[in-house]
Tab-separated table of C-alpha atoms in Angstrom:
chain	number	residue	atom	x	y	z
A	199	MET	CA	-40.922	41.445	-10.637
A	200	LYS	CA	-37.844	41.837	-12.368
A	201	ARG	CA	-36.259	42.951	-8.319
A	202	ARG	CA	-37.636	39.657	-7.455
A	203	SER	CA	-35.775	37.396	-9.989
A	204	ALA	CA	-32.407	39.538	-9.394
A	205	ILE	CA	-32.392	38.653	-5.768
A	206	ALA	CA	-33.205	34.920	-6.638
A	207	LEU	CA	-30.513	34.742	-8.843
A	208	VAL	CA	-27.976	36.213	-6.406
A	209	GLY	CA	-29.267	34.201	-3.736
A	210	LEU	CA	-29.102	31.104	-6.268
A	211	THR	CA	-25.570	31.584	-7.011
A	212	LEU	CA	-24.324	32.195	-3.560
A	213	ALA	CA	-26.101	29.090	-2.520
A	214	LEU	CA	-24.421	27.316	-5.718
A	215	ALA	CA	-20.818	28.626	-4.355
A	216	ALA	CA	-21.104	26.974	-1.077
A	217	CYS	CA	-21.751	24.112	-2.451
A	218	ASP	CA	-18.474	21.559	-2.145
A	219	ASN	CA	-16.579	19.817	-4.483
A	220	MET	CA	-18.357	16.536	-5.304
A	221	ALA	CA	-15.252	14.935	-4.249
A	222	ASN	CA	-15.716	15.553	-0.676
A	223	GLN	CA	-19.001	13.767	0.751
A	224	ALA	CA	-20.006	12.600	4.149
A	225	ARG	CA	-18.148	9.538	3.377
A	226	ARG	CA	-15.802	8.117	5.718
A	227	ASN	CA	-12.517	6.659	4.365
A	228	PRO	CA	-10.065	4.427	6.434
A	229	TYR	CA	-7.819	7.001	8.871
A	230	GLU	CA	-10.095	9.951	7.594
A	231	LEU	CA	-10.911	12.322	10.543
A	232	PRO	CA	-14.273	13.025	11.489
A	233	TYR	CA	-16.131	14.479	8.834
A	234	GLY	CA	-15.718	18.477	9.750
A	235	SER	CA	-13.537	18.367	12.436
A	236	GLN	CA	-10.401	17.522	14.127
A	237	GLU	CA	-11.370	16.799	17.420
A	238	ASN	CA	-12.019	13.421	19.007
A	239	TRP	CA	-9.106	11.839	17.022
A	240	PRO	CA	-8.316	9.240	17.127
A	241	VAL	CA	-11.478	7.413	17.548
A	242	MET	CA	-10.403	4.824	20.060
A	243	PRO	CA	-12.502	1.148	20.548
A	244	LEU	CA	-14.077	0.434	23.565
A	245	ALA	CA	-12.632	-1.263	26.145
A	246	THR	CA	-14.800	-4.068	25.443
A	247	ALA	CA	-14.680	-4.136	22.083
A	248	VAL	CA	-14.032	-7.058	19.739
A	249	ALA	CA	-12.415	-7.246	16.385
A	250	ARG	CA	-15.042	-8.465	13.946
A	251	ASP	CA	-14.404	-11.816	12.773
A	252	GLU	CA	-12.117	-12.532	15.608
A	253	PRO	CA	-12.300	-16.180	16.357
A	254	LEU	CA	-13.524	-17.063	19.473
A	255	LYS	CA	-10.726	-19.142	20.362
A	256	PRO	CA	-7.384	-20.135	19.206
A	257	PRO	CA	-7.361	-22.472	15.703
A	258	SER	CA	-6.126	-26.042	16.567
A	259	PRO	CA	-3.033	-26.881	14.097
A	260	PRO	CA	-4.184	-27.575	10.635
A	261	PRO	CA	-2.735	-31.091	8.826
A	262	VAL	CA	0.727	-29.977	7.152
A	263	THR	CA	0.058	-29.727	3.596
A	264	MET	CA	2.700	-28.207	0.793
A	265	ALA	CA	-0.340	-25.427	0.803
A	266	LEU	CA	0.289	-24.670	4.063
A	267	LEU	CA	3.956	-24.810	4.073
A	268	GLU	CA	4.041	-22.558	0.883
A	269	ARG	CA	1.620	-20.161	2.927
A	270	GLY	CA	4.164	-20.619	5.423
A	271	ARG	CA	6.881	-19.419	3.228
A	272	GLN	CA	5.411	-16.354	1.985
A	273	ARG	CA	4.700	-15.310	5.361
A	274	PHE	CA	7.721	-15.932	6.697
A	275	ASP	CA	9.995	-14.035	4.370
A	276	ILE	CA	7.390	-11.112	4.930
A	277	ASN	CA	7.315	-11.067	8.504
A	278	CYS	CA	10.484	-13.126	10.097
A	279	SER	CA	13.057	-12.865	7.559
A	280	PRO	CA	14.044	-9.428	8.233
A	281	CYS	CA	15.436	-10.596	11.579
A	282	HIS	CA	15.555	-14.394	11.158
A	283	GLY	CA	16.859	-14.676	7.925
A	284	ARG	CA	15.324	-16.652	4.932
A	285	LEU	CA	16.853	-19.657	6.422
A	286	GLY	CA	16.258	-19.155	9.945
A	287	GLU	CA	19.871	-18.686	11.133
A	288	GLY	CA	19.030	-15.359	12.873
A	289	ASP	CA	21.352	-13.218	10.391
A	290	GLY	CA	18.310	-11.313	8.727
A	291	MET	CA	19.354	-7.785	7.101
A	292	ILE	CA	18.039	-5.767	10.255
A	293	VAL	CA	20.418	-8.115	12.337
A	294	GLN	CA	23.479	-7.048	10.175
A	295	ARG	CA	22.279	-3.216	10.638
A	296	GLY	CA	22.690	-3.252	14.344
A	297	PHE	CA	19.349	-5.516	15.831
A	298	PRO	CA	20.417	-8.033	18.732
A	299	ARG	CA	20.793	-11.647	16.963
A	300	PRO	CA	18.111	-13.986	17.586
A	301	PRO	CA	19.092	-17.475	18.165
A	302	SER	CA	19.029	-19.772	14.942
A	303	TYR	CA	16.437	-22.119	14.693
A	304	ASN	CA	18.762	-24.920	14.452
A	305	ILE	CA	19.954	-25.081	17.898
A	306	ASP	CA	18.985	-28.123	20.201
A	307	ARG	CA	16.570	-25.892	22.268
A	308	LEU	CA	14.527	-24.781	19.398
A	309	ARG	CA	14.769	-27.891	17.626
A	310	ASN	CA	13.117	-29.686	20.686
A	311	VAL	CA	10.635	-27.079	21.268
A	312	PRO	CA	6.482	-28.143	20.761
A	313	SER	CA	5.342	-26.099	17.643
A	314	GLN	CA	2.925	-24.819	19.697
A	315	HIS	CA	5.834	-22.454	20.851
A	316	PHE	CA	6.446	-20.725	17.747
A	317	TYR	CA	2.950	-20.042	17.656
A	318	ASP	CA	2.807	-18.302	21.308
A	319	VAL	CA	5.889	-16.310	20.617
A	320	ILE	CA	4.543	-14.850	17.371
A	321	THR	CA	1.254	-14.223	19.206
A	322	HIS	CA	2.706	-12.723	21.896
A	323	GLY	CA	6.211	-11.693	21.257
A	324	TYR	CA	9.464	-12.972	22.677
A	325	GLY	CA	12.434	-10.991	24.702
A	326	ILE	CA	12.914	-7.574	22.325
A	327	MET	CA	10.580	-9.216	19.503
A	328	TYR	CA	6.888	-7.821	19.659
A	329	SER	CA	4.151	-9.226	19.415
A	330	TYR	CA	3.015	-9.967	15.967
A	331	ALA	CA	-0.535	-10.892	16.593
A	332	ASP	CA	-1.897	-7.950	14.550
A	333	ARG	CA	0.096	-8.444	11.484
A	334	VAL	CA	0.195	-12.556	11.251
A	335	GLU	CA	-3.266	-14.031	11.696
A	336	PRO	CA	-4.012	-16.721	13.988
A	337	THR	CA	-4.113	-19.390	10.788
A	338	ASP	CA	-1.097	-17.857	9.438
A	339	ARG	CA	0.935	-18.651	12.464
A	340	TRP	CA	0.611	-22.028	12.158
A	341	ALA	CA	1.487	-21.966	8.446
A	342	VAL	CA	4.946	-19.914	9.431
A	343	ALA	CA	5.224	-22.374	12.769
A	344	ALA	CA	5.686	-25.221	10.257
A	345	TYR	CA	7.647	-23.773	7.719
A	346	ILE	CA	10.262	-22.952	10.718
A	347	ARG	CA	9.930	-27.280	11.220
A	348	ALA	CA	10.911	-27.530	7.470
A	349	LEU	CA	13.690	-24.807	7.814
A	350	GLN	CA	14.763	-27.008	10.441
A	351	ALA	CA	14.755	-30.321	9.033
A	352	SER	CA	16.341	-28.751	6.047
A	353	ALA	CA	19.110	-27.580	7.634
A	354	SER	CA	20.501	-31.051	8.573
A	355	ALA	CA	19.323	-32.858	5.930
A	356	SER	CA	21.450	-35.074	3.412
A	357	LEU	CA	21.281	-35.853	-0.256
A	358	ALA	CA	19.643	-39.207	0.481
A	359	ASP	CA	16.877	-37.272	2.228
A	360	VAL	CA	15.567	-35.900	-1.112
A	361	PRO	CA	13.399	-38.212	-3.144
A	362	PRO	CA	15.468	-40.125	-5.737
A	363	ASP	CA	13.919	-37.995	-8.620
A	364	LYS	CA	14.626	-34.740	-7.246
A	365	GLN	CA	18.302	-35.675	-6.305
A	366	LYS	CA	19.735	-34.926	-9.998
A	367	ALA	CA	18.658	-31.201	-9.845
A	368	LEU	CA	20.754	-30.611	-6.410
A	369	GLN	CA	24.062	-32.087	-7.850
B	277	MET	CA	-19.523	60.379	-44.209
B	278	ALA	CA	-17.003	56.891	-44.401
B	279	ILE	CA	-18.408	53.723	-43.061
B	280	PHE	CA	-15.199	53.039	-41.811
B	281	THR	CA	-13.423	55.714	-39.272
B	282	PRO	CA	-9.823	55.774	-39.552
B	283	ARG	CA	-9.591	53.405	-36.173
B	284	ALA	CA	-11.655	50.438	-37.635
B	285	ASN	CA	-8.167	48.955	-38.728
B	286	LEU	CA	-7.304	49.393	-35.027
B	287	PHE	CA	-10.382	47.831	-33.599
B	288	MET	CA	-10.165	44.700	-36.468
B	289	ASN	CA	-6.882	44.062	-35.353
B	290	ALA	CA	-7.603	43.595	-31.832
B	291	ALA	CA	-10.375	41.664	-32.347
B	292	LEU	CA	-8.475	39.197	-34.185
B	293	ILE	CA	-5.525	39.065	-32.194
B	294	GLY	CA	-7.927	39.072	-29.179
B	295	ALA	CA	-9.988	36.041	-30.690
B	296	VAL	CA	-6.700	34.169	-31.255
B	297	LEU	CA	-5.259	34.545	-27.711
B	298	LEU	CA	-9.004	33.753	-26.247
B	299	GLY	CA	-8.447	30.514	-28.429
B	300	ALA	CA	-4.782	29.617	-27.208
B	301	CYS	CA	-6.135	30.465	-23.083
B	302	LEU	CA	-8.997	28.156	-23.724
B	303	LEU	CA	-6.888	25.392	-25.166
B	304	LEU	CA	-4.515	25.986	-22.413
B	305	ALA	CA	-7.111	25.925	-19.838
B	306	ILE	CA	-8.679	22.695	-21.205
B	307	ARG	CA	-6.115	21.064	-22.452
B	308	VAL	CA	-2.715	21.691	-20.586
B	309	VAL	CA	-3.636	23.114	-17.277
B	310	PRO	CA	-5.559	19.592	-16.052
B	311	VAL	CA	-2.334	17.750	-17.094
B	312	ILE	CA	0.497	20.157	-15.582
B	313	GLY	CA	2.276	18.721	-12.014
B	314	TYR	CA	0.972	21.420	-10.173
B	315	ASN	CA	-2.741	20.355	-10.492
B	316	THR	CA	-2.100	16.641	-10.831
B	317	GLN	CA	0.248	16.821	-8.106
B	318	GLU	CA	2.598	14.186	-9.751
B	319	ARG	CA	5.820	14.031	-8.105
B	320	PHE	CA	4.685	16.078	-5.308
B	321	ALA	CA	5.777	14.941	-1.884
B	322	PRO	CA	3.867	15.850	0.881
B	323	GLU	CA	5.569	16.850	4.049
B	324	GLN	CA	5.170	14.241	6.645
B	325	PRO	CA	5.624	13.943	10.274
B	326	ILE	CA	8.650	11.742	9.557
B	327	PRO	CA	10.618	11.898	6.578
B	328	PHE	CA	10.424	8.120	5.876
B	329	SER	CA	12.310	6.655	2.785
B	330	HIS	CA	10.995	3.827	1.052
B	331	LYS	CA	14.532	3.556	-0.541
B	332	HIS	CA	16.133	2.963	2.410
B	333	HIS	CA	13.544	0.328	3.903
B	334	VAL	CA	12.451	-1.442	0.649
B	335	SER	CA	15.860	-1.222	-1.755
B	336	GLY	CA	17.954	-1.008	0.977
B	337	LEU	CA	16.641	-3.188	3.485
B	338	GLY	CA	14.535	-5.539	1.113
B	339	LEU	CA	11.577	-5.381	3.504
B	340	ASP	CA	8.560	-6.542	1.588
B	341	CYS	CA	5.554	-4.158	1.113
B	342	ARG	CA	3.493	-6.113	3.046
B	343	TYR	CA	5.685	-6.100	6.393
B	344	CYS	CA	4.209	-2.515	6.805
B	345	HIS	CA	1.047	-2.368	4.609
B	346	THR	CA	-0.462	-5.467	6.522
B	347	LYS	CA	-3.586	-5.338	4.914
B	348	VAL	CA	-3.139	-4.647	0.930
B	349	GLU	CA	-4.160	-8.143	0.279
B	350	THR	CA	-7.356	-8.425	2.073
B	351	SER	CA	-8.654	-4.982	2.704
B	352	SER	CA	-9.725	-1.727	0.145
B	353	SER	CA	-6.899	0.162	2.309
B	354	ALA	CA	-3.776	-1.025	2.059
B	355	GLY	CA	-3.073	0.315	5.579
B	356	MET	CA	-0.723	2.621	6.827
B	357	PRO	CA	1.884	0.743	9.799
B	358	SER	CA	0.897	0.792	13.341
B	359	THR	CA	3.514	2.595	15.388
B	360	ALA	CA	4.324	-0.935	16.847
B	361	ILE	CA	5.266	-1.835	13.390
B	362	CYS	CA	7.466	1.096	13.621
B	363	MET	CA	8.887	0.347	16.788
B	364	THR	CA	9.470	-3.630	16.102
B	365	CYS	CA	13.072	-2.201	14.916
B	366	HIS	CA	13.063	1.318	15.896
B	367	SER	CA	12.632	0.214	19.541
B	368	GLN	CA	16.534	-1.053	19.008
B	369	VAL	CA	17.618	0.398	16.179
B	370	TRP	CA	18.242	4.055	15.550
B	371	ARG	CA	16.271	4.648	18.826
B	372	ASN	CA	17.810	7.896	19.878
B	373	ALA	CA	17.349	9.597	16.380
B	374	ALA	CA	15.822	13.122	16.433
B	375	MET	CA	14.129	12.250	13.398
B	376	LEU	CA	11.907	9.533	15.073
B	377	ALA	CA	10.893	11.258	17.743
B	378	PRO	CA	7.308	11.620	16.966
B	379	ASP	CA	7.523	7.586	16.708
B	380	ARG	CA	8.633	7.442	20.179
B	381	GLN	CA	5.803	10.489	21.206
B	382	SER	CA	3.151	8.295	19.537
B	383	LEU	CA	4.082	5.139	21.303
B	384	ALA	CA	4.237	6.751	24.686
B	385	GLU	CA	1.238	8.762	24.403
B	386	ASN	CA	-0.723	5.788	22.386
B	387	ILE	CA	-1.986	8.144	19.695
B	388	PRO	CA	-1.267	7.208	16.113
B	389	LEU	CA	0.762	9.062	13.589
B	390	ARG	CA	-0.764	11.156	11.040
B	391	TRP	CA	0.515	10.706	7.887
B	392	ASN	CA	-0.370	12.945	5.090
B	393	ARG	CA	-2.364	11.671	2.193
B	394	VAL	CA	0.094	11.509	-1.018
B	395	TYR	CA	-2.760	9.569	-3.172
B	396	THR	CA	-6.353	10.752	-2.843
B	397	LEU	CA	-9.077	9.469	-4.382
B	398	PRO	CA	-12.613	11.375	-4.639
B	399	ASP	CA	-15.455	9.912	-2.619
B	400	TYR	CA	-17.532	8.865	-5.561
B	401	VAL	CA	-14.875	6.641	-6.538
B	402	PHE	CA	-14.357	3.375	-4.520
B	403	PHE	CA	-11.125	1.738	-4.835
B	404	ASP	CA	-9.948	-1.708	-3.685
B	405	HIS	CA	-6.343	-2.638	-3.310
B	406	SER	CA	-6.761	-6.150	-2.285
B	407	ILE	CA	-8.707	-7.523	-5.840
B	408	HIS	CA	-5.705	-5.138	-7.612
B	409	ILE	CA	-3.324	-7.419	-5.716
B	410	ALA	CA	-5.432	-10.647	-6.350
B	411	LYS	CA	-5.556	-9.902	-10.202
B	412	GLY	CA	-1.849	-9.381	-10.546
B	413	VAL	CA	-1.031	-5.816	-10.458
B	414	GLY	CA	1.995	-4.985	-8.979
B	415	CYS	CA	2.570	-1.926	-6.646
B	416	THR	CA	4.726	-0.234	-9.058
B	417	GLU	CA	2.075	0.031	-11.720
B	418	CYS	CA	0.389	2.821	-9.828
B	419	HIS	CA	2.866	3.598	-6.917
B	420	GLY	CA	5.851	4.255	-9.994
B	421	PRO	CA	9.293	3.498	-8.366
B	422	ILE	CA	8.189	3.443	-5.003
B	423	GLY	CA	11.277	1.443	-3.857
B	424	ASP	CA	13.235	4.137	-4.976
B	425	MET	CA	11.731	7.336	-3.414
B	426	ASP	CA	13.503	8.750	-1.003
B	427	LEU	CA	10.064	10.954	0.028
B	428	THR	CA	7.007	9.012	-1.026
B	429	TRP	CA	5.370	11.322	-4.247
B	430	LYS	CA	2.299	10.912	-6.116
B	431	ALA	CA	3.816	8.588	-9.299
B	432	ARG	CA	0.186	8.989	-11.093
B	433	THR	CA	-2.408	11.513	-12.069
B	434	LEU	CA	-5.240	9.244	-10.646
B	435	TYR	CA	-7.194	10.535	-13.517
B	436	MET	CA	-10.176	8.687	-14.820
B	437	SER	CA	-8.303	8.055	-18.511
B	438	TRP	CA	-5.419	6.619	-16.505
B	439	CYS	CA	-7.656	4.194	-14.903
B	440	LEU	CA	-9.485	3.130	-17.812
B	441	SER	CA	-6.344	2.689	-19.829
B	442	CYS	CA	-5.695	-0.073	-17.709
B	443	HIS	CA	-9.225	-1.239	-17.100
B	444	ARG	CA	-9.437	-1.516	-20.749
B	445	ASP	CA	-6.343	-3.236	-21.575
B	446	PRO	CA	-4.966	-4.983	-18.619
B	447	ALA	CA	-2.368	-7.353	-19.868
B	448	PRO	CA	0.483	-5.129	-20.215
B	449	HIS	CA	0.241	-4.100	-16.403
B	450	LEU	CA	0.326	-7.969	-14.790
B	451	ARG	CA	2.901	-9.812	-13.730
B	452	PRO	CA	3.118	-13.150	-11.781
B	453	ARG	CA	1.206	-13.061	-8.096
B	454	ASP	CA	3.966	-13.823	-6.248
B	455	GLN	CA	6.331	-11.060	-7.860
B	456	VAL	CA	3.451	-8.217	-6.935
B	457	THR	CA	5.313	-6.668	-4.467
B	458	THR	CA	8.920	-6.882	-6.279
B	459	PRO	CA	9.662	-3.230	-6.485
B	460	ASP	CA	12.401	-3.655	-9.464
B	461	TRP	CA	10.223	-6.455	-11.573
B	462	ARG	CA	10.807	-6.809	-14.910
B	463	ARG	CA	9.217	-8.828	-17.697
B	464	THR	CA	11.580	-11.416	-18.840
B	465	PRO	CA	11.375	-13.938	-21.599
B	466	SER	CA	9.997	-16.678	-19.277
B	467	THR	CA	7.330	-14.523	-17.858
B	468	PRO	CA	3.493	-15.611	-18.641
B	469	SER	CA	2.371	-13.139	-21.249
B	470	GLY	CA	-0.541	-10.900	-20.194
B	471	GLU	CA	-3.118	-12.512	-21.862
B	472	ALA	CA	-2.546	-15.927	-20.457
B	473	LEU	CA	-2.217	-13.990	-16.883
B	474	MET	CA	-5.832	-12.468	-17.724
B	475	ALA	CA	-7.183	-15.995	-18.780
B	476	ASP	CA	-5.466	-17.403	-15.165
B	477	TYR	CA	-6.646	-14.648	-13.034
B	478	HIS	CA	-10.031	-14.505	-14.919
B	479	VAL	CA	-9.662	-11.058	-15.891
B	480	HIS	CA	-12.707	-10.216	-18.193
B	481	THR	CA	-12.731	-7.074	-19.863
B	482	GLU	CA	-15.871	-7.177	-21.345
B	483	ASN	CA	-17.206	-5.314	-17.902
B	484	LEU	CA	-14.219	-3.793	-16.539
B	485	SER	CA	-14.688	-0.422	-17.873
B	486	ASP	CA	-18.618	-0.390	-16.497
B	487	CYS	CA	-19.204	2.457	-14.341
B	488	GLY	CA	-20.474	0.391	-11.472
B	489	VAL	CA	-17.198	-1.018	-10.985
B	490	CYS	CA	-15.651	2.086	-9.233
B	491	HIS	CA	-18.727	4.252	-8.654
B	492	ARG	CA	-21.788	3.115	-6.475
């Protein structure tokens, strides 16, 4: 009897020692390797796979509201301003560090293109500019396009364009 | 015959000293060892495939956190930048740098870079970046002076006591939403108070330290 419990004690102790830390469970975290193996990494999606929640067709341009422009400014400052500059002059910090200079938004060609052009450039890239389709959501692309229009309008605006009650702040 | 042999004093002294030493060791093991940097990995910068500098990219160039960590506002994970994001600039700038060779190889072979984790949470903790961003918790609240780090090091212990210190009293850690990614943000006299921000963002502490908030 005594011997059997001794064997059981040793066995159970060994079994307990095999327990891993509770911190490591069979749960997959983002970027974590497949459980227990380093092979077959990365797991590539099937060629026919579609991202979840991906819209079936590109969204149509939303009505331009102040909220859309605010959103556009935020996304523009994050994703575009490093090269295009916060005013769209094409003199962002990365350009100052040697990246080829993009055209200013205020040239005639870009003033006259439809807004769809900006949407398409964000989606597919242009020249040496990479596609931003993986970083800027389709609805945000319209917001950025609207904000670029606002930048263009402000570049050639005069004091008379400002509502009278706001003129004082600029003088 | 004497009760105590001549060596009794020696045994007694040894036992007393031993007890004090044992107590000191226990105190050290329970109170000190868990919080020393070697255990918490605070200030520890794991080796990375590319010695990426946040200091250069954030403080130097002024890139927003979200330029690379694109999903931080909408996902539980902040998201590591894809090779394409690095290459957006580095296909033109520093394109022959030996330091960036793993990046170019990753692009050519279409295999993501494998960065080493700096912040590891146990699997029984369900942390979500997006909700913290949405409630005005700045990046630097947890990631320390990330904008000034040459190599990325772990700035906090990630101990549960540390999580709870903020979940019980979030006010001092909140900032206006549009300043969340500002690396050198400071509270100014015109900044709304933490209490005002809590009311604004509907942060309610009465159930913020419930177990189920972080554990399932």
